[in-house]
Short mmCIF file of C-alpha atoms in Angstrom, two decimals:
data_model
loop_
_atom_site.label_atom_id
_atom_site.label_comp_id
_atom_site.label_asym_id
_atom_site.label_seq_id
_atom_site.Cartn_x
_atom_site.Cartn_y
_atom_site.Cartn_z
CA UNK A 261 25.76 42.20 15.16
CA UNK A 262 25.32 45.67 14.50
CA UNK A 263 22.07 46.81 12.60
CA UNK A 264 23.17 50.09 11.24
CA UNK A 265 23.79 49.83 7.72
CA UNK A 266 27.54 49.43 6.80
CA UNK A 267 26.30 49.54 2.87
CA UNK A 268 23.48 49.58 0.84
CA UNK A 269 22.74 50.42 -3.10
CA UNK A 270 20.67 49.40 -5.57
CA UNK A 271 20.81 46.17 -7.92
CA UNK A 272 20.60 47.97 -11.14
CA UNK A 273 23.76 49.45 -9.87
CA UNK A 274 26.05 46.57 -8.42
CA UNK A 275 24.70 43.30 -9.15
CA UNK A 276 24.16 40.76 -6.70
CA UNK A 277 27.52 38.93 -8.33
CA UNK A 278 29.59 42.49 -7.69
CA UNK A 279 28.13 42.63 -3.76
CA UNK A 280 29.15 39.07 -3.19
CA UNK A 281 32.68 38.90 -4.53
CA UNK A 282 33.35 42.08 -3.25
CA UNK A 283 32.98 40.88 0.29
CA UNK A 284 34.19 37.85 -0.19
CA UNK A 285 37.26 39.39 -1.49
CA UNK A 286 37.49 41.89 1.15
CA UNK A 287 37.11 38.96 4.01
CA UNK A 288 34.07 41.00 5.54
CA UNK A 289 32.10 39.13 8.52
CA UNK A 290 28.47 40.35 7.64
CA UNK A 291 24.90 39.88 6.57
CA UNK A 292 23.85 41.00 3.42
CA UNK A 293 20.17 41.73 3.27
CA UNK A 294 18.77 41.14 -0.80
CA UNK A 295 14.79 43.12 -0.79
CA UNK A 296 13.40 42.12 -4.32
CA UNK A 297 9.81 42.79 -5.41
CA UNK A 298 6.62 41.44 -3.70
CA UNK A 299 7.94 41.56 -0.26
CA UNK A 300 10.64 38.46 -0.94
CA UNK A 301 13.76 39.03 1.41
CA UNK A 302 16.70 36.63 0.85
CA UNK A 303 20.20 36.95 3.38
CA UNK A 304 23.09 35.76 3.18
CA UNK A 305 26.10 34.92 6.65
CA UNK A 306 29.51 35.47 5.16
CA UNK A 307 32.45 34.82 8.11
CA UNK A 308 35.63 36.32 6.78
CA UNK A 309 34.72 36.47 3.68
CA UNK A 310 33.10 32.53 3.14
CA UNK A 311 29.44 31.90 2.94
CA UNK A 312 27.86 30.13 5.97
CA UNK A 313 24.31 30.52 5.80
CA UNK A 314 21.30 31.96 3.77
CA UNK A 315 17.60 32.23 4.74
CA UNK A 316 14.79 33.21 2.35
CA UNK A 317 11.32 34.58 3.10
CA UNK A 318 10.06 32.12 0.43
CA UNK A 319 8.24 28.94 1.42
CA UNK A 320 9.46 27.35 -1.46
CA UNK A 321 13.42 27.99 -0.03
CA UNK A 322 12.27 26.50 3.12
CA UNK A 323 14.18 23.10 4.48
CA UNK A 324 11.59 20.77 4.25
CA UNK A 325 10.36 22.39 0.71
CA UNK A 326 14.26 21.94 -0.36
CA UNK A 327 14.12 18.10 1.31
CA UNK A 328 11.02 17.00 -0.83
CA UNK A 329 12.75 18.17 -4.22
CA UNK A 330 16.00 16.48 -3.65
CA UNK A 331 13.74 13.31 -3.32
CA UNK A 332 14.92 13.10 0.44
CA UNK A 333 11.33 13.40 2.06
CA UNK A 334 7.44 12.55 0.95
CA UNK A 335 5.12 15.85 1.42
CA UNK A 336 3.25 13.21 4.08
CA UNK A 337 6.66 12.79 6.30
CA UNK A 338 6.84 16.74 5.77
CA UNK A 339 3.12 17.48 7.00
CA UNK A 340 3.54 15.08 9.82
CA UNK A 341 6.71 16.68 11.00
CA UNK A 342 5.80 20.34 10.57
CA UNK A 343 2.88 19.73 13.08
CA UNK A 344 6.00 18.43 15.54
CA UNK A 345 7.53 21.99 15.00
CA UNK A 346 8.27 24.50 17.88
CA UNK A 347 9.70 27.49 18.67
CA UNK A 348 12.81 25.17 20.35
CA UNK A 349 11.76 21.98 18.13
CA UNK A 350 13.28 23.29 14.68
CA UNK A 351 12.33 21.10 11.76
CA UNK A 352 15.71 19.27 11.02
CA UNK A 353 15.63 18.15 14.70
CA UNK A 354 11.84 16.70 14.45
CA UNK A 355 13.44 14.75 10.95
CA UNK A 356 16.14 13.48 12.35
CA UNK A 357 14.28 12.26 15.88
CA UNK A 358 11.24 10.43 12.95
CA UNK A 359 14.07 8.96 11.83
CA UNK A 360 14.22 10.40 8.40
CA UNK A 361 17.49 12.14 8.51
CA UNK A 362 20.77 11.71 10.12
CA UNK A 363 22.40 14.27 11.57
CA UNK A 364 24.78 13.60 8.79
CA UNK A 365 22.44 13.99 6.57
CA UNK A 366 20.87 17.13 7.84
CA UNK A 367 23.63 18.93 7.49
CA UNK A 368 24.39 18.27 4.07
CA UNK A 369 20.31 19.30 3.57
CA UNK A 370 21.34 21.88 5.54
CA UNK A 371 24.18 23.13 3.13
CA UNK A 372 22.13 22.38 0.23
CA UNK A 373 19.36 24.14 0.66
CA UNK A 374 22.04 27.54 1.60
CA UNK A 375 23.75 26.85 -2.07
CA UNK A 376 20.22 26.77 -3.79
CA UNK A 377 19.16 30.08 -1.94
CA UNK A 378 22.80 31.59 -3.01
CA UNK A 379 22.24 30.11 -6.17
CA UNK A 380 18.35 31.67 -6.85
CA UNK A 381 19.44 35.32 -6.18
CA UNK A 382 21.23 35.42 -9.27
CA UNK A 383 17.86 35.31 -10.99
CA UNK A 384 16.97 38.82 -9.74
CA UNK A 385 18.30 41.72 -11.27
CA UNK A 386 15.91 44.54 -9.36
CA UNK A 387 15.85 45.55 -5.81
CA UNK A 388 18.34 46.62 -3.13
CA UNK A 389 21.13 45.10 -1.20
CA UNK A 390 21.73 46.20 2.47
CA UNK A 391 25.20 44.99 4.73
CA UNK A 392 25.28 44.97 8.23
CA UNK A 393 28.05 44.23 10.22
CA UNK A 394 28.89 40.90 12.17
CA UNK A 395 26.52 38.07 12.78
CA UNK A 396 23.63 37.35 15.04
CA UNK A 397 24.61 35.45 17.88
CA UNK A 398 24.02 31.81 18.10
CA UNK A 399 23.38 31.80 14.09
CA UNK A 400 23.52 28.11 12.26
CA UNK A 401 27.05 28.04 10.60
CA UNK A 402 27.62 25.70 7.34
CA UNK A 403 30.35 25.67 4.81
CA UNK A 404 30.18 25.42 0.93
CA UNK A 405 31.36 22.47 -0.78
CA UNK A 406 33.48 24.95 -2.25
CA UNK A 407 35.48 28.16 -1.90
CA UNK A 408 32.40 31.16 -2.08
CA UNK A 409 34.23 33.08 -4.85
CA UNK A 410 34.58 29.88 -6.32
CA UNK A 411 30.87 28.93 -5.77
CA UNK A 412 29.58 32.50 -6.76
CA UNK A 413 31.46 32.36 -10.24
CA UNK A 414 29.99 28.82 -11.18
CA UNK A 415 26.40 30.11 -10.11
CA UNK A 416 26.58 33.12 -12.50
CA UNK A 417 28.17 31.17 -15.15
CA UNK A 418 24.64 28.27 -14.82
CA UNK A 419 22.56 30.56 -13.91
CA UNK A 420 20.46 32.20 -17.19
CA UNK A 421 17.60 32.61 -15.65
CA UNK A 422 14.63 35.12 -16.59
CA UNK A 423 13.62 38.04 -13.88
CA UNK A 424 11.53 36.72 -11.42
CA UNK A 425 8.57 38.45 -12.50
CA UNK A 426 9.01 36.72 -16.89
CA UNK A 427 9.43 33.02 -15.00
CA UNK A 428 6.14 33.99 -13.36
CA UNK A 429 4.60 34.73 -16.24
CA UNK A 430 6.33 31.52 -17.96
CA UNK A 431 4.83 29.23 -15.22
CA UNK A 432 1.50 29.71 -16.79
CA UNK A 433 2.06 28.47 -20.00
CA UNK A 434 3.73 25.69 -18.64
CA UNK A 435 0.14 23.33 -17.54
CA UNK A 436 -0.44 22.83 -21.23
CA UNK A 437 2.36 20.81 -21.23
CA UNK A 438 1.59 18.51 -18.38
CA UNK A 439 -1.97 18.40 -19.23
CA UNK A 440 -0.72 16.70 -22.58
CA UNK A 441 1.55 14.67 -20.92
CA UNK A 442 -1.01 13.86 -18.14
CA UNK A 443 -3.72 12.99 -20.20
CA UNK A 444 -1.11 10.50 -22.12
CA UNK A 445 0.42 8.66 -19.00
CA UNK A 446 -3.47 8.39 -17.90
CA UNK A 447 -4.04 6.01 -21.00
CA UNK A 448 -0.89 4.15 -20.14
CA UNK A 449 -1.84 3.72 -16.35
CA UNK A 450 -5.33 2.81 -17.72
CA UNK A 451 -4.32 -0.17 -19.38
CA UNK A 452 -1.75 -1.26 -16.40
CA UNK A 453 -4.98 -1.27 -14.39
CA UNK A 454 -6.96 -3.56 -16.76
CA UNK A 455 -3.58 -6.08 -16.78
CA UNK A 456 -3.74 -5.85 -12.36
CA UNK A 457 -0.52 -3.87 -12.78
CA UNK A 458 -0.28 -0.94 -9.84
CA UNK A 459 0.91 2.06 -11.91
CA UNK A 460 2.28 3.85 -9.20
CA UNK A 461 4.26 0.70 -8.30
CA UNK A 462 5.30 0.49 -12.03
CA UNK A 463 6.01 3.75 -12.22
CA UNK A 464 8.26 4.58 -8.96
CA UNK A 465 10.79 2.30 -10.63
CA UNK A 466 11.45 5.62 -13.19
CA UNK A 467 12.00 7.81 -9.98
CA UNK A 468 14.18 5.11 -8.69
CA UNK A 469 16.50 5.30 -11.04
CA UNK A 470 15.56 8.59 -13.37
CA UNK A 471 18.53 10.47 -14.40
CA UNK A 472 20.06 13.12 -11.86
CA UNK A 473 19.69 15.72 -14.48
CA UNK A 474 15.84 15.07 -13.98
CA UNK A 475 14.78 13.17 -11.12
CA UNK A 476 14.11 17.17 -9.08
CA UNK A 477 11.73 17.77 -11.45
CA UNK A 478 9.63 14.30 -9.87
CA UNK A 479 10.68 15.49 -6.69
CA UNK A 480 7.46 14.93 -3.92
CA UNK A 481 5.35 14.02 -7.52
CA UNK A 482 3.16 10.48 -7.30
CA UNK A 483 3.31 9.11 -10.61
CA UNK A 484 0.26 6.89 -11.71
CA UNK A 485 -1.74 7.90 -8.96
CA UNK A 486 -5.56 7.80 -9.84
CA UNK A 487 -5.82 11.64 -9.54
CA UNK A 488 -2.92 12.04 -12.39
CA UNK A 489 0.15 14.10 -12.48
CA UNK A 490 0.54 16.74 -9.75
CA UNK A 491 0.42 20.37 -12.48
CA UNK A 492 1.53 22.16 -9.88
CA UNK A 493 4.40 20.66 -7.74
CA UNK A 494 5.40 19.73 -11.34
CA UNK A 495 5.60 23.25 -12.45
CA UNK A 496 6.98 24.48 -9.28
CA UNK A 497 9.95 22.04 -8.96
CA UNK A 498 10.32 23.20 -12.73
CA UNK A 499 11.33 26.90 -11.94
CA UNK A 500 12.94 25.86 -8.96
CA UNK A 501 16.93 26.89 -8.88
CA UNK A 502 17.27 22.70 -9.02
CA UNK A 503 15.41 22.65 -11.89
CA UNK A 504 15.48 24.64 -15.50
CA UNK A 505 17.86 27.56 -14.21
CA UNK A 506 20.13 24.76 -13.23
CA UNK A 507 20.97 23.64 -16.62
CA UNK A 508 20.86 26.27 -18.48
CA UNK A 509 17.61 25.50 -19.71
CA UNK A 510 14.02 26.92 -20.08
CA UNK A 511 11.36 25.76 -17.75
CA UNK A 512 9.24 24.51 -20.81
CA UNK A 513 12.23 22.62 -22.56
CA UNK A 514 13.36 21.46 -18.90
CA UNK A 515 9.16 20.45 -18.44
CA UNK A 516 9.29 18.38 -21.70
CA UNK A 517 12.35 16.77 -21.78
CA UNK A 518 11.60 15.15 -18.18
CA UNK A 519 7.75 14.19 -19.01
CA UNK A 520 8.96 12.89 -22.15
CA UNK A 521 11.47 10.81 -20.17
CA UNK A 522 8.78 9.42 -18.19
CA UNK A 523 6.33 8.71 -21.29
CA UNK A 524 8.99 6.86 -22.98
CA UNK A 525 9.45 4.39 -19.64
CA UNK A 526 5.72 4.55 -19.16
CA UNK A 527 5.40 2.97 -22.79
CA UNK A 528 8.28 0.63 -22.36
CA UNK A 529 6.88 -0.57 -19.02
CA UNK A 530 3.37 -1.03 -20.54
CA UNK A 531 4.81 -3.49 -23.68
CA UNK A 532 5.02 -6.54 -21.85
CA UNK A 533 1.75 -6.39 -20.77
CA UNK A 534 -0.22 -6.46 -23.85
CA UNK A 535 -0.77 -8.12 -27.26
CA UNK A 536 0.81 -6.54 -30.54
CA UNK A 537 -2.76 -5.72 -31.66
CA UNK A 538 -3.51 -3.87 -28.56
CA UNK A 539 0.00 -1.67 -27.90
CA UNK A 540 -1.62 -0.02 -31.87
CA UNK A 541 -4.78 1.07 -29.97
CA UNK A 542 -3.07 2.21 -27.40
CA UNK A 543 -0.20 4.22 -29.90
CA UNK A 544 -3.30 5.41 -31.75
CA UNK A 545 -4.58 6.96 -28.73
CA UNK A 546 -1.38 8.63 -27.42
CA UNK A 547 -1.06 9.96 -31.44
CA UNK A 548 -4.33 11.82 -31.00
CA UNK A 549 -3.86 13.05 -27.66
CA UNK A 550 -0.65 14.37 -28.64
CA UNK A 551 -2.15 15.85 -32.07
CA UNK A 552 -4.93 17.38 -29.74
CA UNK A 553 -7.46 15.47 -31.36
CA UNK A 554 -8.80 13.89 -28.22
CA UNK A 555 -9.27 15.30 -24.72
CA UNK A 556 -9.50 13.46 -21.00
#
C-alpha cells in the first residue's frame, strides 16, 4: 500500500457520492481516507472497484457498539468481552469463543457494521477526502450484500440526513421527549409492580417482537427497569445511521413514533391487570403527564 497521496480535494468540491462512484467506476484498488470536523476519520477498502471494508474513529461505529443496536449483544456481554480484548484477541474472536456469535454470524456483523459506516458518511458534507493506492496487507476483506455502485446510490437516495454538527445540536432537544415518555411508562411499570407483574419481563415481550422499522431504536435499552428509560442510549441509537437517517426521518419524529409504540403496548399490557375504575386513574395520570401538568 502506498501512502503517497494518489488524490485528494475537498468535500464542498466532490461529494463523498462523486469520490465513491468514481472509483468504483474506474475499478481502483485503494483506501479512501474521509477527515470531517472534530478529529472524526472514517476509511473506506475498495478492491477493483467493490467495497470491502470501512473503519471509523468513532466509538459509536465500533463492532460491539454496532452489535448492541442490531439487538445482537447486551452492553453486559459487551463489557465482559472488551476486558477479553488484545492486541491478537480482536473482539469478534472473544464473541464468538463466549459463545455469542458464530463465525457465521460475525461476519454478517462484520459486513453490517462496514454498510452502516458507508452509509453515515453521506451525512457529512464538509471536510476532505484523501486516496491512497492499494491496501494494507493482511486487511479484513468483506463484501456488500450488493454491487457498491449499487449500494452507494440507495444510501444517497435514504440518506437525508442533517450535517453532523445540526444532528448534534438536534440531540439536545431530543431528552424532552423521553423524559415525557419516561415519566409515563414509570406510572405504567408502577402499577405492574403493585399487581406482582415484573415490568421488565412484561415489557421485553415489545422488544421481542417490536417492528424492524423500530426495534434499533431499543437496541441495548432495559425497558421497565427501576432506574427508567436509558435518555441517552435512547437518543444515541436515535441519530444512529440505523436509526432516523435510515428512514428518511427526523430523529424527533423517529424518537416519538418508537416511544409511542412502546406506550401503546405498555398500556395494552397493563389492562388485564386492573379494574375498569382503576385503568381511569391511571389514563388520568398519563393525560396530565402528557399535558405537562404533573412531573416525576
Amino acid at each position: 500500500m502506498s501512502e503517497r497521496p494518489i488524490l485528494e480535494g475537498d468535500l464542498a468540491h466532490f461529494g463523498v457520492f462523486e469520490v465513491l462512484a468514481f472509483l468504483a467506476s474506474a475499478g481502483h484498488t485503494v483506501v479512501v481516507e474521509f477527515q470531517f470536523e472534530d478529529g472524526v476519520v472514517k476509511r473506506v477498502h475498495l478492491d477493483r472497484g467493490e467495497i470491502v471494508f470501512a473503519s471509523s474513529s468513532l466509538v459509536a461505529d465500533r463492532l460491539g457498539e454496532s452489535l448492541v443496536r442490531a439487538g445482537q449483544l447486551t452492553q453486559a456481554q459487551l463489557d465482559i468481552a472488551s476486558r477479553a480484548i488484545t492486541p491478537t484477541n480482536k473482539l469478534g474472536k472473544v464473541l464468538v469463543e463466549m459463545g455469542c456469535l458464530t463465525p457465521r454470524g460475525l461476519f454478517e456483523a462484520v459486513r453490517r457494521q462496514v454498510e452502516e459506516i458507508v452509509e453515515s458518511l453521506f451525512a457529512f458534507e464538509r471536510g476532505r477526502f484523501v486516496v491512497t493506492a492499494g491496501l494494507p496487507e493482511g486487511s479484513t476483506r468483506v463484501r456488500l450484500r450488493m454491487p457498491t455502485r449499487e449500494f452507494v446510490l440507495q444510501a444517497v437516495g435514504k440518506t437525508d440526513a442533517p450535517e453532523p454538527q445540526a444532528a448534534s445540536a438536534a440531540a439536545t432537544d431530543l431528552a424532552p421527549i423521553v423524559d415525557r415518555y419516561d415519566r409515563v411508562l414509570a406510572a405504567i411499570a408502577r402499577v405492574m409492580r403493585e399487581r406482582g407483574v415484573d415490568p421488565k419481563v412484561r415489557l421485553a415481550d415489545f422488544v421481542a417482537g417490536a417492528d424492524s422499522a423500530r426495534s434499533a431504536l431499543f437496541a441495548g435499552v432495559m425497558l421497565g427497569a427501576p432506574e427508567g428509560l436509558d435518555a441517552a442510549r435512547l437518543i444515541a441509537n436515535a441519530c444512529a445511521p440505523t436509526g432516523a437517517a435510515a428512514f428518511g426521518e427526523t430523529p424527533a419524529a423517529y424518537l416519538e413514533t418508537g416511544l409511542e409504540e412502546l406506550f401503546a403496548f405498555a398500556l395494552f399490557a397493563v389492562e388485564d391487570l386492573i379494574e375498569p375504575a382503576e385503568a381511569e386513574a391511571l389514563a388520568a395520570e398519563i393525560r396530565a403527564i402528557f399535558e405537562g401538568g404533573e412531573g416525576r
